């Protein structure tokens, strides 16, 4: 099945790309979630409009992402969690909790899916996480996990 991607799909492609996927994946996952539309011969106009919108957004967003990166790297982000004896957490710090804390510090909404945590955070103290703000801009954030 040929699809035109309308949003970025990890491991598959970027908006405006024409991809060949298995029928079930396209029909049951990508199309219902609005991540892709069926490819047709008339879809060339759709591809061009998606790519031009993406290019203009990328140029505008990259400078904005650099500003956010400066804010995030200049300030430490504190995440309050419940902890037991010896500083061990009940579970792990989730990307949603990190996203909320980063949003509070930067003043900009950060999606939890853009946060990359190398290893699960299961202890109090200082940690580092990466936030992908743009295709070419990533910020390394100093994260302090403190007891609530």
CSV table of C-alpha atoms in Angstrom, one decimal:
chain,number,residue,atom,x,y,z
A,1,UNK,CA,0.0,0.0,0.0
A,2,UNK,CA,1.4,3.4,-0.9
A,3,UNK,CA,0.7,6.3,1.5
A,4,UNK,CA,1.6,10.0,1.7
A,5,UNK,CA,2.7,10.8,5.3
A,6,UNK,CA,1.0,13.8,6.8
A,7,UNK,CA,3.1,13.7,10.0
A,8,UNK,CA,6.5,12.4,11.0
A,9,UNK,CA,6.5,8.6,11.8
A,10,UNK,CA,9.7,7.3,13.5
A,11,UNK,CA,11.5,4.8,11.4
A,12,UNK,CA,9.2,5.5,8.4
A,13,UNK,CA,9.6,9.0,7.1
A,14,UNK,CA,8.7,12.7,7.3
A,15,UNK,CA,5.6,14.6,6.3
A,16,UNK,CA,5.2,14.6,2.5
A,17,UNK,CA,7.1,11.4,1.9
A,18,UNK,CA,5.6,8.7,-0.2
A,19,UNK,CA,6.1,5.3,1.5
A,20,UNK,CA,5.2,1.7,0.8
A,21,UNK,CA,3.8,-0.1,3.8
A,22,UNK,CA,2.0,-3.3,4.5
A,23,UNK,CA,-1.7,-3.1,4.0
A,24,UNK,CA,-2.7,-3.8,7.6
A,25,UNK,CA,-0.3,-1.3,9.0
A,26,UNK,CA,-1.5,1.4,6.7
A,27,UNK,CA,-5.2,0.6,6.9
A,28,UNK,CA,-5.4,-0.1,10.6
A,29,UNK,CA,-2.8,2.2,12.1
A,30,UNK,CA,-1.5,5.1,9.9
A,31,UNK,CA,-4.7,6.2,8.1
A,32,UNK,CA,-7.1,6.1,11.2
A,33,UNK,CA,-4.7,8.1,13.3
A,34,UNK,CA,-4.2,10.8,10.6
A,35,UNK,CA,-0.5,10.0,10.1
A,36,UNK,CA,-1.0,9.2,6.4
A,37,UNK,CA,-3.4,9.4,3.5
A,38,UNK,CA,-3.7,7.0,0.5
A,39,UNK,CA,-1.5,7.8,-2.4
A,40,UNK,CA,-3.2,8.8,-5.7
A,41,UNK,CA,-2.0,10.3,-8.9
A,42,UNK,CA,-3.7,13.5,-7.9
A,43,UNK,CA,-1.8,13.5,-4.7
A,44,UNK,CA,1.2,15.3,-6.1
A,45,UNK,CA,-0.3,18.6,-5.2
A,46,UNK,CA,-0.9,17.4,-1.7
A,47,UNK,CA,2.8,16.3,-1.5
A,48,UNK,CA,4.0,19.7,-2.7
A,49,UNK,CA,1.8,21.6,-0.2
A,50,UNK,CA,2.9,19.4,2.7
A,51,UNK,CA,6.6,19.8,1.8
A,52,UNK,CA,6.3,23.6,1.3
A,53,UNK,CA,4.5,24.1,4.6
A,54,UNK,CA,7.1,21.9,6.3
A,55,UNK,CA,10.0,23.9,4.8
A,56,UNK,CA,8.6,27.2,5.9
A,57,UNK,CA,7.8,25.9,9.4
A,58,UNK,CA,11.3,24.5,9.7
A,59,UNK,CA,13.0,27.8,9.0
A,60,UNK,CA,10.8,29.6,11.4
A,61,UNK,CA,10.9,27.0,14.1
A,62,UNK,CA,14.7,26.5,14.1
A,63,UNK,CA,15.5,29.9,15.5
A,64,UNK,CA,12.7,29.5,18.1
A,65,UNK,CA,14.1,26.1,19.0
A,66,UNK,CA,17.6,27.7,19.6
A,67,UNK,CA,16.0,30.2,22.0
A,68,UNK,CA,14.3,27.4,24.0
A,69,UNK,CA,17.5,25.5,24.0
A,70,UNK,CA,19.3,28.4,25.6
A,71,UNK,CA,16.6,28.6,28.3
A,72,UNK,CA,16.7,24.9,29.1
A,73,UNK,CA,20.4,24.5,29.2
A,74,UNK,CA,20.8,27.6,31.4
A,75,UNK,CA,18.4,26.4,34.1
A,76,UNK,CA,18.2,23.2,36.0
A,77,UNK,CA,14.9,21.5,36.0
A,78,UNK,CA,13.5,20.0,39.3
A,79,UNK,CA,11.2,17.1,39.3
A,80,UNK,CA,9.4,16.2,42.6
A,81,UNK,CA,8.7,12.5,43.2
A,82,UNK,CA,7.9,10.2,46.0
A,83,UNK,CA,10.9,8.3,47.3
A,84,UNK,CA,11.6,5.6,49.9
A,85,UNK,CA,14.5,5.0,52.1
A,86,UNK,CA,18.0,5.4,50.6
A,87,UNK,CA,16.7,7.7,47.8
A,88,UNK,CA,15.1,4.9,45.7
A,89,UNK,CA,11.9,5.9,43.9
A,90,UNK,CA,8.6,4.1,43.7
A,91,UNK,CA,8.8,3.3,40.0
A,92,UNK,CA,10.7,5.6,37.6
A,93,UNK,CA,10.4,9.2,36.5
A,94,UNK,CA,8.2,9.3,33.4
A,95,UNK,CA,8.7,11.4,30.4
A,96,UNK,CA,5.3,13.0,31.1
A,97,UNK,CA,6.6,14.2,34.5
A,98,UNK,CA,9.8,15.5,32.8
A,99,UNK,CA,7.8,17.3,30.1
A,100,UNK,CA,5.7,19.1,32.7
A,101,UNK,CA,8.8,20.3,34.6
A,102,UNK,CA,10.5,21.4,31.4
A,103,UNK,CA,7.4,23.2,30.3
A,104,UNK,CA,7.3,25.1,33.6
A,105,UNK,CA,10.9,26.2,33.3
A,106,UNK,CA,10.9,27.1,29.6
A,107,UNK,CA,7.4,28.6,29.4
A,108,UNK,CA,7.0,26.6,26.1
A,109,UNK,CA,5.0,23.4,25.7
A,110,UNK,CA,7.3,20.4,25.3
A,111,UNK,CA,5.8,17.1,24.1
A,112,UNK,CA,6.7,14.0,26.1
A,113,UNK,CA,7.6,12.1,22.9
A,114,UNK,CA,10.5,14.5,22.2
A,115,UNK,CA,12.3,13.7,25.5
A,116,UNK,CA,15.0,11.0,25.3
A,117,UNK,CA,16.0,9.3,28.5
A,118,UNK,CA,19.0,7.0,28.1
A,119,UNK,CA,18.4,4.9,31.2
A,120,UNK,CA,15.3,4.8,33.4
A,121,UNK,CA,15.6,7.3,36.3
A,122,UNK,CA,15.0,5.4,39.5
A,123,UNK,CA,17.0,7.4,42.1
A,124,UNK,CA,17.2,10.9,43.5
A,125,UNK,CA,19.9,13.3,42.4
A,126,UNK,CA,21.2,14.9,39.3
A,127,UNK,CA,20.5,13.3,35.9
A,128,UNK,CA,20.7,14.4,32.2
A,129,UNK,CA,18.0,14.1,29.6
A,130,UNK,CA,17.9,15.2,26.0
A,131,UNK,CA,15.0,17.2,24.5
A,132,UNK,CA,14.6,17.2,20.7
A,133,UNK,CA,13.3,20.6,20.0
A,134,UNK,CA,13.8,20.5,16.2
A,135,UNK,CA,15.3,18.1,13.6
A,136,UNK,CA,18.6,19.8,14.0
A,137,UNK,CA,18.3,21.2,17.6
A,138,UNK,CA,18.6,19.1,20.8
A,139,UNK,CA,19.0,20.4,24.3
A,140,UNK,CA,20.7,18.6,27.1
A,141,UNK,CA,18.8,19.3,30.3
A,142,UNK,CA,20.2,19.0,33.8
A,143,UNK,CA,17.4,17.3,35.7
A,144,UNK,CA,17.3,17.3,39.5
A,145,UNK,CA,15.1,14.6,41.0
A,146,UNK,CA,14.1,15.7,44.5
A,147,UNK,CA,11.8,14.1,47.1
A,148,UNK,CA,8.2,15.5,47.3
